[in-house]
Structure formats: C-alpha cells, structure tokens
Coordinates of C-alpha atoms in Angstrom, one line a residue:
N1 CA 82.5 74.6 99.2
Q2 CA 79.8 77.5 100.1
A3 CA 82.0 79.4 103.1
A4 CA 85.3 79.5 100.8
R5 CA 83.9 80.8 97.8
R6 CA 81.5 83.6 100.1
A7 CA 85.3 84.0 100.9
K8 CA 86.8 84.5 98.2
R9 CA 84.2 87.1 96.8
H10 CA 84.5 89.4 100.0
Y11 CA 88.4 89.1 100.0
R12 CA 90.3 92.3 99.1
C13 CA 94.4 92.2 98.6
P14 CA 95.8 95.5 99.9
V15 CA 98.0 95.6 96.6
T16 CA 95.6 94.1 93.8
P17 CA 92.0 94.6 94.9
F18 CA 90.1 93.1 92.3
Y19 CA 92.4 89.4 92.5
P20 CA 91.9 86.7 95.2
P21 CA 95.7 85.4 96.7
P22 CA 97.4 83.6 94.1
T23 CA 98.3 79.6 94.2
E24 CA 101.5 78.4 94.9
T25 CA 101.5 77.2 92.1
Q26 CA 100.3 80.5 89.8
R27 CA 103.1 82.0 92.5
T28 CA 106.1 79.6 91.2
Q29 CA 104.8 80.6 87.4
R30 CA 104.8 83.9 88.3
Q31 CA 108.7 84.2 89.1
L32 CA 109.7 82.3 86.2
K33 CA 107.8 85.0 84.4
Y34 CA 109.0 87.7 85.9
Q35 CA 113.2 86.2 85.6
T36 CA 112.5 86.8 81.3
K37 CA 110.0 89.6 81.3
F38 CA 109.4 93.1 82.8
I39 CA 106.5 93.4 85.7
K40 CA 103.3 93.9 84.0
K41 CA 101.5 93.5 87.4
I42 CA 102.2 93.3 90.9
P43 CA 101.4 90.2 91.9
S44 CA 98.6 89.8 94.6
V45 CA 99.5 89.3 98.6
S46 CA 99.0 85.8 100.2
S47 CA 100.4 84.2 103.5
V48 CA 104.0 85.5 102.5
S49 CA 105.1 88.5 101.7
L50 CA 105.6 90.8 99.2
W51 CA 109.2 90.9 97.7
E52 CA 109.5 87.0 98.1
T53 CA 107.0 86.8 94.5
F54 CA 110.0 88.6 93.2
P55 CA 113.2 87.0 92.1
L56 CA 116.7 87.6 92.7
C57 CA 118.4 90.6 90.3
K58 CA 121.2 88.2 88.7
L59 CA 123.4 91.4 88.5
C60 CA 123.4 92.2 92.8
G61 CA 122.0 89.3 94.1
R62 CA 119.2 92.0 95.6
N63 CA 115.5 91.5 95.3
N64 CA 113.1 93.3 92.8
Y65 CA 110.7 94.3 94.9
D66 CA 113.7 96.0 97.2
M67 CA 114.9 97.9 94.6
L68 CA 111.6 99.0 93.4
V69 CA 111.1 100.3 97.1
E70 CA 114.2 102.0 97.7
R71 CA 113.9 103.7 94.2
P72 CA 109.6 104.4 92.9
P73 CA 109.8 103.3 89.2
L74 CA 108.6 106.2 86.7
F75 CA 106.0 104.0 85.5
Y76 CA 104.2 104.9 89.6
R77 CA 105.7 108.3 89.4
M78 CA 104.0 109.0 86.2
L79 CA 100.7 108.0 88.2
F80 CA 101.0 110.9 90.3
P81 CA 102.8 113.6 87.8
E82 CA 101.6 116.4 89.7
T83 CA 103.4 115.4 93.0
L84 CA 106.9 115.7 94.1
W85 CA 109.2 112.9 93.9
R86 CA 112.2 115.3 93.0
I87 CA 113.8 118.3 93.1
H88 CA 116.2 120.7 90.9
K89 CA 117.1 118.4 89.2
R90 CA 120.3 119.9 88.0
E91 CA 121.5 121.1 91.8
H92 CA 124.4 119.0 93.5
T93 CA 121.8 119.5 96.2
V94 CA 119.6 116.6 98.4
Y95 CA 116.6 116.9 100.8
L96 CA 116.5 115.0 103.6
T97 CA 112.9 114.2 105.3
F98 CA 112.3 112.2 108.8
D99 CA 108.0 110.8 108.5
D100 CA 106.6 109.1 112.0
G101 CA 107.7 111.3 114.4
P102 CA 108.1 113.6 116.7
V103 CA 109.1 110.8 119.3
P104 CA 111.1 112.1 121.9
E105 CA 112.7 108.4 121.7
V106 CA 114.3 108.9 118.3
T107 CA 113.5 113.1 117.7
P108 CA 115.5 115.1 119.8
W109 CA 118.7 112.8 118.3
V110 CA 118.3 113.0 114.9
L111 CA 117.2 117.2 115.5
D112 CA 120.8 117.5 117.2
T113 CA 122.4 115.3 115.1
L114 CA 121.4 118.2 111.9
D115 CA 122.8 121.1 114.5
R116 CA 126.0 119.2 114.6
Y117 CA 125.9 119.4 110.5
G118 CA 124.3 121.9 110.3
V119 CA 122.0 120.6 108.0
K120 CA 118.1 121.6 107.5
A121 CA 115.3 119.1 106.6
T122 CA 111.5 118.4 106.8
F123 CA 109.4 116.2 109.4
F124 CA 106.7 115.0 108.2
C125 CA 104.6 114.7 111.4
V126 CA 101.7 111.8 112.4
G127 CA 99.2 114.2 113.9
D128 CA 98.8 111.1 116.8
N129 CA 102.7 112.5 117.9
V130 CA 102.1 115.9 117.7
K131 CA 99.4 115.6 120.4
R132 CA 101.2 113.9 122.5
N133 CA 104.3 115.2 121.7
P134 CA 104.2 119.8 120.9
E135 CA 106.5 120.6 122.6
L136 CA 108.6 118.5 120.5
F137 CA 106.9 119.5 117.6
E138 CA 107.7 122.9 118.5
E139 CA 111.4 122.2 119.0
V140 CA 111.5 121.5 115.5
K141 CA 110.5 124.3 113.9
R142 CA 112.3 126.4 116.8
R143 CA 115.6 124.8 114.7
G144 CA 114.7 125.8 111.4
H145 CA 113.5 122.8 110.1
S146 CA 110.3 121.9 107.5
V147 CA 107.2 120.5 109.0
G148 CA 104.4 118.4 107.0
N149 CA 101.3 116.4 107.0
H150 CA 101.9 112.7 107.4
T151 CA 97.9 111.8 108.3
M152 CA 96.2 111.5 112.1
N153 CA 97.4 107.8 112.1
H154 CA 99.9 107.2 109.4
M155 CA 96.8 106.0 107.4
Q156 CA 97.3 104.3 104.3
G157 CA 94.9 106.0 101.7
A158 CA 94.7 102.8 99.5
K159 CA 92.8 100.9 102.0
V160 CA 89.9 103.3 103.1
P161 CA 87.3 105.2 101.4
T162 CA 88.3 108.5 100.0
R163 CA 86.3 110.8 102.9
T164 CA 88.0 108.8 105.5
Y165 CA 91.2 109.3 104.3
L166 CA 90.4 113.2 104.0
R167 CA 89.0 112.9 107.6
N168 CA 91.8 111.6 108.7
V169 CA 94.6 114.1 106.7
A170 CA 92.3 117.7 107.9
M171 CA 92.6 116.1 111.4
A172 CA 96.5 116.0 111.8
H173 CA 96.6 119.8 109.7
E174 CA 94.1 121.4 112.8
L175 CA 96.8 120.6 114.8
I176 CA 100.8 121.2 112.2
Q177 CA 99.0 124.1 109.9
S178 CA 101.1 123.0 107.2
P179 CA 100.6 123.2 102.9
L180 CA 103.2 120.2 102.5
F181 CA 101.5 116.3 103.3
R182 CA 103.3 113.4 102.4
P183 CA 101.2 110.0 102.2
P184 CA 102.3 107.2 104.4
H185 CA 104.0 104.6 102.5
G186 CA 104.0 106.7 99.4
L187 CA 100.4 105.1 98.7
L188 CA 96.8 107.0 97.7
R189 CA 93.8 106.6 95.6
W190 CA 93.7 109.1 92.4
A191 CA 90.5 110.6 94.2
Q192 CA 92.4 111.3 97.6
S193 CA 95.2 112.8 95.3
K194 CA 92.7 114.7 93.1
V195 CA 91.6 116.4 96.3
L196 CA 94.5 116.7 98.2
R197 CA 97.0 118.4 95.6
S198 CA 94.4 121.1 95.0
R199 CA 95.0 122.2 99.3
Y200 CA 98.3 120.8 99.9
T201 CA 101.4 120.8 98.0
I202 CA 101.8 116.3 98.1
I203 CA 105.9 115.4 98.5
M204 CA 106.5 111.9 97.4
Y205 CA 110.5 110.3 97.3
D206 CA 113.2 110.1 95.0
L207 CA 114.9 107.2 97.7
V208 CA 113.5 105.2 100.6
S209 CA 116.5 104.3 102.7
R210 CA 114.7 101.6 104.3
D211 CA 115.8 102.5 107.5
Y212 CA 112.8 100.7 109.4
S213 CA 113.4 97.0 107.6
K214 CA 114.4 94.8 109.9
K215 CA 115.9 92.4 107.4
L216 CA 118.4 94.8 106.5
T217 CA 121.7 96.4 108.8
G218 CA 122.9 99.9 109.2
E219 CA 125.3 99.6 106.9
Q220 CA 122.9 98.1 104.1
V221 CA 120.6 101.2 105.1
F222 CA 123.7 103.4 104.4
E223 CA 124.8 101.5 101.3
N224 CA 121.0 102.4 99.9
V225 CA 121.9 105.8 100.6
K226 CA 124.9 105.8 98.6
R227 CA 124.0 104.0 95.9
F228 CA 120.7 105.4 94.9
A229 CA 121.4 109.7 96.0
R230 CA 122.2 111.7 92.5
N231 CA 121.4 115.7 92.1
G232 CA 117.6 116.6 93.6
S233 CA 117.0 113.6 95.6
I234 CA 114.1 113.8 98.0
I235 CA 115.8 111.0 100.9
V236 CA 113.3 109.9 103.8
F237 CA 114.3 108.9 107.1
H238 CA 112.0 107.7 109.7
D239 CA 112.9 109.4 113.5
S240 CA 110.7 106.1 114.5
I241 CA 111.4 104.2 117.6
K242 CA 111.1 101.4 114.8
A243 CA 113.8 102.6 112.5
Q244 CA 116.0 103.9 115.4
R245 CA 118.5 101.4 115.5
N246 CA 118.8 101.5 111.6
M247 CA 118.6 104.9 111.1
Q248 CA 121.2 106.1 114.1
Y249 CA 124.3 104.1 112.1
A250 CA 123.4 105.1 109.2
L251 CA 122.4 109.3 109.2
P252 CA 125.4 110.3 109.9
R253 CA 127.4 108.2 108.0
A254 CA 125.2 109.3 105.1
I255 CA 125.9 113.1 106.0
E256 CA 129.3 112.6 105.6
W257 CA 129.6 110.6 102.3
L258 CA 127.1 113.1 101.0
K259 CA 129.1 116.0 102.4
K260 CA 132.1 114.6 100.9
Q261 CA 130.4 114.1 97.3
G262 CA 129.4 117.7 97.5
Y263 CA 125.9 117.5 98.2
N264 CA 124.1 120.7 99.8
F265 CA 121.0 120.3 102.0
D266 CA 117.6 121.9 103.0
S267 CA 114.5 121.6 103.8
I268 CA 111.6 121.3 101.8
H269 CA 109.3 124.6 100.9
P270 CA 106.0 124.9 99.7

C-alpha cells in the first residue's frame, strides 16, 4: 500500500543506510551464505540485533560479529588508514583507555585501581560529563593520565550530518582541550574523518573488552583481554555506570595478567 511504500522509501538503516531491513527469508538465506563464504556485506538491522544475523564460529562457538567488535578487522581499519589502531607493534606495551566518563560512581574507583598498580591510562571523556563533573575531570589529569575528546553527547558520526557532528566535537573541545579524539563506537563518515584528522589525532582501538555488554559476564570480559591483547594493543574499557559491574571485575584481573605476561603500560600522547 501507499503508506508502506512511503515508509520503505524514507527508511535509513544505521548500518547500511541505502537498503531496507531484510525480511525473515532474506535473513535466513544470509545466515546460510555466511557459513560458507567470507562476509561481503554487513546485513541491515531490523527488529533483531545485528549480531543475530551472523552465524556461530564452528571452532569456539562464539558469534562472528562479536569477534569483529572485539578486534576490528583489517578491512575496516583500511577505511580509516590515518587513524591510530595500534601503537609500536614491536614493543611489549599496551595502552589502557577508558571511554564515556568521567562519572562520580565509577571513575574514582578506576583512578584508585590504576594508582594501586602504578598504571597510566588515557580517558576519552564525554563533554556533558566533564561539564557536570569538572573537579573529577581535573583529578584525572592531576593523577598523570591523558585525556581525549569523545564528543559532547556521545554522538555517533554515521548517524548524523557532518556539520552537526563537527559542531558537537568542537563543543566538547572547549571543555576538554585535548589533541586526541576517539569517535563513539568507532563510527565515522569519511568526510568527518577528513576534517577531524586535520585537527586531532584520531585514536581508534585494537581490542574492545565489551565490558558494557549485558550479555557478557565479568569473566568473559577478562577472557576477551587475555585472548586479543598483543604488542601495542589499544585496549578499551568504559568508566560508565553501564559497564561498572563487568569492568570492576575484569580490570584488576586484566592488569595483573598483562603484567605477568611481561607487558608494560603507557598512556597515549599526540
């Protein structure tokens, strides 16, 4: 009918914006296709979550999309070659980063934990949280950690126009004053990336702990770090209320395990 055609014409999927969401039959066909072939096109998102359209790995039983999130694949890194995904691959050093803070319920605990182990890290801060908690933001810097811009409102670049996104980043910069920038969820348009890399060093990541996931336990988050950490890894945790339970379990264990493996820790500098 006319209403359905109009809805389809105006639909814009956040992952593949020029295609409507797949039907149930199309989703089943894609699942069968992905079991035998390399993923050539990321499917659209409908009422089910994106990872439900990917098959389970035959070796470890885990979801293939989950593993793409934890370590971004080479083809995605090649889309943004001038951003930083990994540092000094030959040095036995890892770089802990914390996104989405500062928040008084979580960030002080993270700072105390890092102090206890003598670890310096990098905090990518949301401008709204800095505005609400200026003393806590200053405390992060006072303890010797680096800070970076994570937009004013945790805005995802792929979902908004470039001008809107750049304005949001600029608003956060007025509060954070850092040459480092990390896009929330690692999502950027090429036009946004082109402008931002002329003003900031864009820091992506080599390992996402997924401490924010309600589907994972703290033990699984810790296992993610053990499985994917390597020389030069930029590791993402979150000092947010959403990630608090998993992060507080996994972070001290991850630091202890990485130290036993002989890794050093450092913050990121421009």
